[in-house]
mmCIF file with all atom_site columns, C-alpha atoms in Angstrom:
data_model
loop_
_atom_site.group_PDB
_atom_site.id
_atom_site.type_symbol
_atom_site.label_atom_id
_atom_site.label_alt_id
_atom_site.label_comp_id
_atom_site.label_asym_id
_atom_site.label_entity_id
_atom_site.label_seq_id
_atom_site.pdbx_PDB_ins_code
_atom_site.Cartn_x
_atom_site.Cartn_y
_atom_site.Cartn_z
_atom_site.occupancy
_atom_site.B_iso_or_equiv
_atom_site.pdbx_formal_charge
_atom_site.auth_seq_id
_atom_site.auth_comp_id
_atom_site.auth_asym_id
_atom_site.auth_atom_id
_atom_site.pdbx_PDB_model_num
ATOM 1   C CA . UNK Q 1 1   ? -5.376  19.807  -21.136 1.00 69.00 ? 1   UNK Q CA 1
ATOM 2   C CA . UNK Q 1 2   ? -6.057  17.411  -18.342 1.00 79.00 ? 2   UNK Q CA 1
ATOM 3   C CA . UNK Q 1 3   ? -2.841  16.361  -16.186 1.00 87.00 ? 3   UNK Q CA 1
ATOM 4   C CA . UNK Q 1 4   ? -1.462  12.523  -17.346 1.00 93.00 ? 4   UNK Q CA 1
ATOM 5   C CA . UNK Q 1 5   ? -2.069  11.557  -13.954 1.00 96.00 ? 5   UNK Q CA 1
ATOM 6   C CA . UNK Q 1 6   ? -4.465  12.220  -11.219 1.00 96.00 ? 6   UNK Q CA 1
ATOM 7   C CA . UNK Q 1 7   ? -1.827  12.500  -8.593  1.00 97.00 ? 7   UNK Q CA 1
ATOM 8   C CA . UNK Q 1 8   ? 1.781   11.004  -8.212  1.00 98.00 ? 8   UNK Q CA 1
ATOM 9   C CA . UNK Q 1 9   ? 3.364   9.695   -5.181  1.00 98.00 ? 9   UNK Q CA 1
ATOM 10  C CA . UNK Q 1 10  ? 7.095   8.581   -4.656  1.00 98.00 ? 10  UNK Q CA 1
ATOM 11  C CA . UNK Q 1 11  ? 9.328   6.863   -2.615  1.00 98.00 ? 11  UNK Q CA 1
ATOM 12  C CA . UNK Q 1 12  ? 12.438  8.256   -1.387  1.00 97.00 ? 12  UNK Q CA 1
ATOM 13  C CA . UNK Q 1 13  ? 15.673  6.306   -1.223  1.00 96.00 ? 13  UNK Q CA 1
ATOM 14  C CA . UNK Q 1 14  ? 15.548  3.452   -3.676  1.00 96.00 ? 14  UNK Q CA 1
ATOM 15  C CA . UNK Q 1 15  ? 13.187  5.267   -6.281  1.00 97.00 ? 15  UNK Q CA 1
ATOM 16  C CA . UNK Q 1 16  ? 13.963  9.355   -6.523  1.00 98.00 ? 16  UNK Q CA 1
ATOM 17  C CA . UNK Q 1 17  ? 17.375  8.565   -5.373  1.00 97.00 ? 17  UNK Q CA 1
ATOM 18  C CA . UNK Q 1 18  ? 20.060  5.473   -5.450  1.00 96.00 ? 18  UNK Q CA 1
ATOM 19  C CA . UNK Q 1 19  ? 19.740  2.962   -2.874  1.00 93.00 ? 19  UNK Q CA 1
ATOM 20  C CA . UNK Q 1 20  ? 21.810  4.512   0.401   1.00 91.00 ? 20  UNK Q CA 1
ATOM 21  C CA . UNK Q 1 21  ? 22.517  7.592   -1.284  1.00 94.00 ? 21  UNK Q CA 1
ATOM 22  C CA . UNK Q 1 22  ? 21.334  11.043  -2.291  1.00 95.00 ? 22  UNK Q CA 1
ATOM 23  C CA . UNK Q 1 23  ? 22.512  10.803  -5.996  1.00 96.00 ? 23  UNK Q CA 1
ATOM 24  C CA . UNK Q 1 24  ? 19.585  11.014  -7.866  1.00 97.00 ? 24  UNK Q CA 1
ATOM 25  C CA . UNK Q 1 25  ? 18.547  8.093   -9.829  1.00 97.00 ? 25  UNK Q CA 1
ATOM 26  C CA . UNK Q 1 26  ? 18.845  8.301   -13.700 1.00 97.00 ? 26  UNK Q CA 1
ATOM 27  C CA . UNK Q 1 27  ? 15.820  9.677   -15.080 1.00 97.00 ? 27  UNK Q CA 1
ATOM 28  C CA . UNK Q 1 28  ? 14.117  10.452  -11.542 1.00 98.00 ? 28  UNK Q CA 1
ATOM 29  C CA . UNK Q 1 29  ? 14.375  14.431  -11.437 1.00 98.00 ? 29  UNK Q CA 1
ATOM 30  C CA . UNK Q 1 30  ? 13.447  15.122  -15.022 1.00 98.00 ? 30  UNK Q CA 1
ATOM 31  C CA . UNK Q 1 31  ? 10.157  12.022  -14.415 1.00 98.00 ? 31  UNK Q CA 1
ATOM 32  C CA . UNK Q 1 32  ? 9.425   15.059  -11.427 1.00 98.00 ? 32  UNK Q CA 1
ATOM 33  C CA . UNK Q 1 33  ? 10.102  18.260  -13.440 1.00 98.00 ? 33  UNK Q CA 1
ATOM 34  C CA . UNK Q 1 34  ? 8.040   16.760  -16.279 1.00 97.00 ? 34  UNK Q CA 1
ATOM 35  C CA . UNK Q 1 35  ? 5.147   15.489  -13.494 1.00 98.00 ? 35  UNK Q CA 1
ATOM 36  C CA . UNK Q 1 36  ? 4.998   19.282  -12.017 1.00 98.00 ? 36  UNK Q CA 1
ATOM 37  C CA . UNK Q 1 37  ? 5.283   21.506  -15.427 1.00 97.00 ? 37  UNK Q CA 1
ATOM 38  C CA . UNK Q 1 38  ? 2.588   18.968  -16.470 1.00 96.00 ? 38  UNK Q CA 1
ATOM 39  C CA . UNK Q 1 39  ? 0.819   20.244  -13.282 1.00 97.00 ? 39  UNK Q CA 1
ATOM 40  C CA . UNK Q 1 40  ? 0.308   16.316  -11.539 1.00 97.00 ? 40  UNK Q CA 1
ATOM 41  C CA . UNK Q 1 41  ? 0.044   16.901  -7.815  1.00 98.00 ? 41  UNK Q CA 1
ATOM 42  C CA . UNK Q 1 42  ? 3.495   15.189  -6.245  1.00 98.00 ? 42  UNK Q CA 1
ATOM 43  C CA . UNK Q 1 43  ? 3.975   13.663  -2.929  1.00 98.00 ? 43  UNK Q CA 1
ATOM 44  C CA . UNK Q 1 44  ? 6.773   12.444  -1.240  1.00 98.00 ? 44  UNK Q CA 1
ATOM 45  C CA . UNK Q 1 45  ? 6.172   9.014   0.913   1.00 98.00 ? 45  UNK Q CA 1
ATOM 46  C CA . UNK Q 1 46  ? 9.447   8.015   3.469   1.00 97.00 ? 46  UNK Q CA 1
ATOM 47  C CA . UNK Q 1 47  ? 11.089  5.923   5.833   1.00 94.00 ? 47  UNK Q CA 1
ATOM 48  C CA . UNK Q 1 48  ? 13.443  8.830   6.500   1.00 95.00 ? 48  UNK Q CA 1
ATOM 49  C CA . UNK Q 1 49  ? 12.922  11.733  8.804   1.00 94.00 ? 49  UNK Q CA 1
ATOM 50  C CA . UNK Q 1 50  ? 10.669  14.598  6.716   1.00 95.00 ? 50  UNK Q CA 1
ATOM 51  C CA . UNK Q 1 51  ? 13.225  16.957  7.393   1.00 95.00 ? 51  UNK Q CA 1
ATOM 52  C CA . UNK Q 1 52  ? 15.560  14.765  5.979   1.00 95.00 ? 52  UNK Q CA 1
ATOM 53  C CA . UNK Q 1 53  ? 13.839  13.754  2.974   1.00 97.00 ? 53  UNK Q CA 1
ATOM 54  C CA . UNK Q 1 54  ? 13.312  17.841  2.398   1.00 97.00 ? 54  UNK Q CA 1
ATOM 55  C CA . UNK Q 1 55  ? 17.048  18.233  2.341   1.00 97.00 ? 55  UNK Q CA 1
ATOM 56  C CA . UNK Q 1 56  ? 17.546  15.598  0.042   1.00 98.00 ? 56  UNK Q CA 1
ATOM 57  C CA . UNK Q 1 57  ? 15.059  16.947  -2.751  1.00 98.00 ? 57  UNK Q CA 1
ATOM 58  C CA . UNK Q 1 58  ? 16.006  20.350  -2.300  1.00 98.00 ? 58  UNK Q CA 1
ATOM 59  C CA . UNK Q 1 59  ? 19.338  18.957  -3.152  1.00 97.00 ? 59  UNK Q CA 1
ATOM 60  C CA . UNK Q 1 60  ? 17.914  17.590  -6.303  1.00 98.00 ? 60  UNK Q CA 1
ATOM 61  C CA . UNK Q 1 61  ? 16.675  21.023  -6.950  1.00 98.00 ? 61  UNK Q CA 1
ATOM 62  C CA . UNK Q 1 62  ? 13.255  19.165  -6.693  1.00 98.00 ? 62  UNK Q CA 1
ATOM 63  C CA . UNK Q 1 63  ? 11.840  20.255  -3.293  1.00 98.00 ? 63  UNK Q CA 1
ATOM 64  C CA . UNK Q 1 64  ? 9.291   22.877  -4.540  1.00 98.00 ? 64  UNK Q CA 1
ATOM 65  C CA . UNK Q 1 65  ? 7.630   20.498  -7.145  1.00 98.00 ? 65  UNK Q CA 1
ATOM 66  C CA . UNK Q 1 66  ? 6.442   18.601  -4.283  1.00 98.00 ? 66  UNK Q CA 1
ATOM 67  C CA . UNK Q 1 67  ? 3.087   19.661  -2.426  1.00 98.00 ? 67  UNK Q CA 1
ATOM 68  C CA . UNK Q 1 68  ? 3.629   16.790  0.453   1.00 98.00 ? 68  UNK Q CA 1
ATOM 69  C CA . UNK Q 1 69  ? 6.634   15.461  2.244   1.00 98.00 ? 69  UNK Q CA 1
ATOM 70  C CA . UNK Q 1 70  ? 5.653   12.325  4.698   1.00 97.00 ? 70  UNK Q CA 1
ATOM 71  C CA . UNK Q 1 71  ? 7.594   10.362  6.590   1.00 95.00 ? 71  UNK Q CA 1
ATOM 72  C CA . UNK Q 1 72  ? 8.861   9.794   10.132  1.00 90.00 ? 72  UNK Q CA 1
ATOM 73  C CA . UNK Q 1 73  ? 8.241   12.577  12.525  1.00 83.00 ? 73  UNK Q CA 1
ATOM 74  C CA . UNK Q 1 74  ? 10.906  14.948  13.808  1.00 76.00 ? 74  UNK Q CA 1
ATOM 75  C CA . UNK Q 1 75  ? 10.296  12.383  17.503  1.00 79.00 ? 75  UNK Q CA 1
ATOM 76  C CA . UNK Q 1 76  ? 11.821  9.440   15.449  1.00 75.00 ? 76  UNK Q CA 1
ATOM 77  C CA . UNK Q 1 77  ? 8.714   7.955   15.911  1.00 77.00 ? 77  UNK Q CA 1
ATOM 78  C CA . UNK Q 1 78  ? 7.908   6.199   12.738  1.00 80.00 ? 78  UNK Q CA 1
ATOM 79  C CA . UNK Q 1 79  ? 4.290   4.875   12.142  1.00 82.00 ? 79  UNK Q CA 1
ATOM 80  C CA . UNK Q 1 80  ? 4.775   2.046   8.902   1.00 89.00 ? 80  UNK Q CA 1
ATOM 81  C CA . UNK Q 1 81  ? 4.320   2.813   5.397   1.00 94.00 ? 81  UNK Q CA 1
ATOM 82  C CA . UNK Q 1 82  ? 0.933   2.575   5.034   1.00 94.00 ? 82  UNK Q CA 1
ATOM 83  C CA . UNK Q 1 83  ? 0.571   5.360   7.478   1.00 94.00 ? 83  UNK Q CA 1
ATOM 84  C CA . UNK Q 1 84  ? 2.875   7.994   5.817   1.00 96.00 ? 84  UNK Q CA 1
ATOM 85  C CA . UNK Q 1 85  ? 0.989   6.913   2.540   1.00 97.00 ? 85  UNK Q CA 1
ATOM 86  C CA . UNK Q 1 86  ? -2.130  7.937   3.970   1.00 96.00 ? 86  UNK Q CA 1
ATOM 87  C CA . UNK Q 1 87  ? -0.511  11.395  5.664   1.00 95.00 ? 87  UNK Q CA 1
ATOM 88  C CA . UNK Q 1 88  ? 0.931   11.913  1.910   1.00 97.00 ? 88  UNK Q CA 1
ATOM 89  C CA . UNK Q 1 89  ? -2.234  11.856  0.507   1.00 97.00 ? 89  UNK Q CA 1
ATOM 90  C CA . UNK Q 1 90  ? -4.097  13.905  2.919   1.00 97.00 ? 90  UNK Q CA 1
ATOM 91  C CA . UNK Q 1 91  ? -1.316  15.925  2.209   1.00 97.00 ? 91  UNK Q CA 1
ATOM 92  C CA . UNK Q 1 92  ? -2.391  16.426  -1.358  1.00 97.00 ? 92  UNK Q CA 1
ATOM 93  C CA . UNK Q 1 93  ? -5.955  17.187  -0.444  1.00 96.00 ? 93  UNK Q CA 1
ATOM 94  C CA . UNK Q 1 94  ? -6.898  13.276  -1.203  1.00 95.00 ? 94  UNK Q CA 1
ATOM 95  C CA . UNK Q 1 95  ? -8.860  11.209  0.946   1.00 93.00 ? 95  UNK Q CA 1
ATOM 96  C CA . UNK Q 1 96  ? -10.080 8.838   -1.948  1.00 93.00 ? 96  UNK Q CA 1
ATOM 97  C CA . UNK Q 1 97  ? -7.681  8.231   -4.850  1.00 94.00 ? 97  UNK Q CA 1
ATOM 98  C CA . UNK Q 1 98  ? -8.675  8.485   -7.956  1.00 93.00 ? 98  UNK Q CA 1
ATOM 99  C CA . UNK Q 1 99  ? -8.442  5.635   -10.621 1.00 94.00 ? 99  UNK Q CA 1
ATOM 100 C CA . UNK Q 1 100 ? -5.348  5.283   -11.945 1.00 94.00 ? 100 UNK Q CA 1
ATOM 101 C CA . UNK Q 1 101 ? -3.329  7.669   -9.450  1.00 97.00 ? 101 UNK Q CA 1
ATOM 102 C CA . UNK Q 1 102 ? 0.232   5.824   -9.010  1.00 98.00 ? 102 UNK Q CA 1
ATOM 103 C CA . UNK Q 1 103 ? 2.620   5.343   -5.978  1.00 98.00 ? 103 UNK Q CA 1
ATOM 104 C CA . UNK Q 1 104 ? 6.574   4.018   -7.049  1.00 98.00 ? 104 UNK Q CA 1
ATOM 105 C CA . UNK Q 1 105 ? 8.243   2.093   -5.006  1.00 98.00 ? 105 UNK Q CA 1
ATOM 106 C CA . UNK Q 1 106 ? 11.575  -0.085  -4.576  1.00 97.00 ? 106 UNK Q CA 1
ATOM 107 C CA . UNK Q 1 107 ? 10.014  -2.468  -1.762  1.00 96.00 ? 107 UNK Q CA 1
ATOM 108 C CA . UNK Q 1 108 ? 7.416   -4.651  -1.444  1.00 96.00 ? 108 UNK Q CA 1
ATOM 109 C CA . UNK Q 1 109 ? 6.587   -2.385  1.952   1.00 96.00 ? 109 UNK Q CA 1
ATOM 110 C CA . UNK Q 1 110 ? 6.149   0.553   -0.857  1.00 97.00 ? 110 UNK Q CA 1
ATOM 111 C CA . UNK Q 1 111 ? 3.710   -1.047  -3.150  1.00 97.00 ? 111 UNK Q CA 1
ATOM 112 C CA . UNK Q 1 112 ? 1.464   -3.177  -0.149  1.00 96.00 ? 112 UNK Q CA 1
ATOM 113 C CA . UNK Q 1 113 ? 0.726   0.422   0.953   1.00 97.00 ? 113 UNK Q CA 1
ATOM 114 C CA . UNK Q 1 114 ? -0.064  1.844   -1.990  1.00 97.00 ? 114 UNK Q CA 1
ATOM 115 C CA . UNK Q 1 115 ? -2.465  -0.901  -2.561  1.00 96.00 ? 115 UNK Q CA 1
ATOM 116 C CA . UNK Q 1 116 ? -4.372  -0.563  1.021   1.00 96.00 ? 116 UNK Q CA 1
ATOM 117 C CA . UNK Q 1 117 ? -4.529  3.054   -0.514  1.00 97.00 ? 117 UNK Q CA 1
ATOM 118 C CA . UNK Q 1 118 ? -6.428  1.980   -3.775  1.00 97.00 ? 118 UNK Q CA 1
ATOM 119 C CA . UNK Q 1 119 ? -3.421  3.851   -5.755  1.00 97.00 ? 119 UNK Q CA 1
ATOM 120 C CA . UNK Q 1 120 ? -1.639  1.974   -8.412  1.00 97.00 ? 120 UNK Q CA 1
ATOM 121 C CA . UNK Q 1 121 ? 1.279   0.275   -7.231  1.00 98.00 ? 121 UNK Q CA 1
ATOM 122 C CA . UNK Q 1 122 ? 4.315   0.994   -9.499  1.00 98.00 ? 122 UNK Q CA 1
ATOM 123 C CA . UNK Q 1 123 ? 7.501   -1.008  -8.675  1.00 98.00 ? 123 UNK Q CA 1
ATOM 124 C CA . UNK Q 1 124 ? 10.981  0.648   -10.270 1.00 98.00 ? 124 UNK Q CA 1
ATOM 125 C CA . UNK Q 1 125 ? 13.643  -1.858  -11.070 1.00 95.00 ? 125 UNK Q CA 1
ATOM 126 C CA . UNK Q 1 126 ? 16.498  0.404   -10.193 1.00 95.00 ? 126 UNK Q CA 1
ATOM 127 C CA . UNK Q 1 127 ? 15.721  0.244   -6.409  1.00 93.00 ? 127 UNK Q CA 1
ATOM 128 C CA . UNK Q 1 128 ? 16.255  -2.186  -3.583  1.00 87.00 ? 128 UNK Q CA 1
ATOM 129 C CA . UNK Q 1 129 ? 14.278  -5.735  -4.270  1.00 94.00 ? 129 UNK Q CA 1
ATOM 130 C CA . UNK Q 1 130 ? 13.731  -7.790  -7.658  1.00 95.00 ? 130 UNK Q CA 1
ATOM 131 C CA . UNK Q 1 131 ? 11.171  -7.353  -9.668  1.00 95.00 ? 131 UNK Q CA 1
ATOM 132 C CA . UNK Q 1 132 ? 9.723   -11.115 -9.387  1.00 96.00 ? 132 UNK Q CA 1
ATOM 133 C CA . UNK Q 1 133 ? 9.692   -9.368  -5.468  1.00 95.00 ? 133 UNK Q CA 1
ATOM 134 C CA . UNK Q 1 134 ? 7.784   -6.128  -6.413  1.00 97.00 ? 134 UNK Q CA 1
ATOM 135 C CA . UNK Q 1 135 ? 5.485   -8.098  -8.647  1.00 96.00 ? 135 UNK Q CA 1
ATOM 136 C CA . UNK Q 1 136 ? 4.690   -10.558 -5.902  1.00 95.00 ? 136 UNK Q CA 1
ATOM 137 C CA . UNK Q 1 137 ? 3.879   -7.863  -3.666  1.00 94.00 ? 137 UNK Q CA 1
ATOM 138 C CA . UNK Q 1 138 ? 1.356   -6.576  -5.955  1.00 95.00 ? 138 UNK Q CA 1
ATOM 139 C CA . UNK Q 1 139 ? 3.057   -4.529  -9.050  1.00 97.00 ? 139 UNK Q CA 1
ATOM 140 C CA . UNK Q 1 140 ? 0.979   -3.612  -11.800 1.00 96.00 ? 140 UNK Q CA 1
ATOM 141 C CA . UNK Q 1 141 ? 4.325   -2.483  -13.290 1.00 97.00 ? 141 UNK Q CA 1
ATOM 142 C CA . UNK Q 1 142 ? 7.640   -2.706  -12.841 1.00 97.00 ? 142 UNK Q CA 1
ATOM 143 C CA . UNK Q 1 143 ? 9.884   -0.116  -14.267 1.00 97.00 ? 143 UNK Q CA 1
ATOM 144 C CA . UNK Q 1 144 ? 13.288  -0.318  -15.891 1.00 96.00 ? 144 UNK Q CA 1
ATOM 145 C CA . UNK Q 1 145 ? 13.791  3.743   -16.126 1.00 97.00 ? 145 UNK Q CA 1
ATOM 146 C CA . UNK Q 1 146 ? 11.632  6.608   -14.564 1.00 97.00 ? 146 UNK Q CA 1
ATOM 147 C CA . UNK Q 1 147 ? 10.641  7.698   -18.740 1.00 95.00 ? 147 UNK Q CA 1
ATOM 148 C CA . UNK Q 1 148 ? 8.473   4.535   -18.496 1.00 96.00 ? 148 UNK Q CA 1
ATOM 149 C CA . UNK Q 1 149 ? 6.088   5.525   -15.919 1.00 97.00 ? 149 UNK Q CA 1
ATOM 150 C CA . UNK Q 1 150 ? 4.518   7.488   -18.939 1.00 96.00 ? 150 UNK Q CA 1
ATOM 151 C CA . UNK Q 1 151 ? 3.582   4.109   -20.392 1.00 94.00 ? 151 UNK Q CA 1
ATOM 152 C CA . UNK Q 1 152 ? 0.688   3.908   -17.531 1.00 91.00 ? 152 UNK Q CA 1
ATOM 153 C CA . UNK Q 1 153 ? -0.949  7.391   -17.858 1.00 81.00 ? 153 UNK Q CA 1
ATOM 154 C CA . UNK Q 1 154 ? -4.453  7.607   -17.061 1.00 52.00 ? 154 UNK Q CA 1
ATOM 155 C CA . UNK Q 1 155 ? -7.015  7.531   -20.150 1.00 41.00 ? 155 UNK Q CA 1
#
């Protein structure tokens, strides 16, 4: 059987974990463990320092269901969104998406990147901005829990 999805890539704080925190958010790690026993490729697309973000899932007890971990470099240097986009899908082999290959995201940052990607932008309500916000910057959803990111799988 054919994974649901082609790929998935995630935001960090705001969508896999509460805003400003490293508590996961409700639903977030079993949306991942579902994703990876499923066998959907899983990236990781940051803000926050990579080895950061790899303490943070591996405090989720998520870390190894992730193939890719992007975000800013252990310099501080920190190249925009769209950039560690790109590096997290290069990091998952991809240099084209495939239709109907999702990126979710609390910020409008999150979503205009995934759409300069060609991925599907996927907004999550729980997060940082409104969803009038995340649909203004290009949602083709918006969800209300991680379970409803199953809604959208690929045909």
């Amino acid at each position: 059987m054919a994974p649901p999805f082609p790929a998935v890539v995630f935001d960090l704080d705001g969508t896999l974990v509460l805003t400003g925190t490293t508590r996961p958010a409700p639903g977030a790690v079993e949306l991942v463990e579902a994703l990876h026993a499923r066998d959907v490729p899983l990236a990781v697309a940051t803000s926050a320092p990579v080895a950061l973000a790899r303490r943070v899932l591996a405090g989720l007890g998520v870390l190894a269901c992730f193939t890719e971990v992007a975000g800013r470099g252990a310099d501080g240097e920190y190249a925009g969104k769209n950039a560690v986009v790109g590096e997290a899908l290069l990091g998952l082999g991809i240099t084209a998406a495939e239709p109907g290959t999702p990126m979710l995201g609390d910020s409008p940052a999150d979503l205009c990147a995934a759409v300069a990607h060609d991925l599907v932008p996927v907004g999550v309500a729980w997060g940082g901005s409104r969803a009038e916000e995340l649909r203004a910057a290009g949602a083709r959803a918006v969800l209300g829990h991680p379970d409803e990111l199953w809604s959208l799988r690929a045909s």
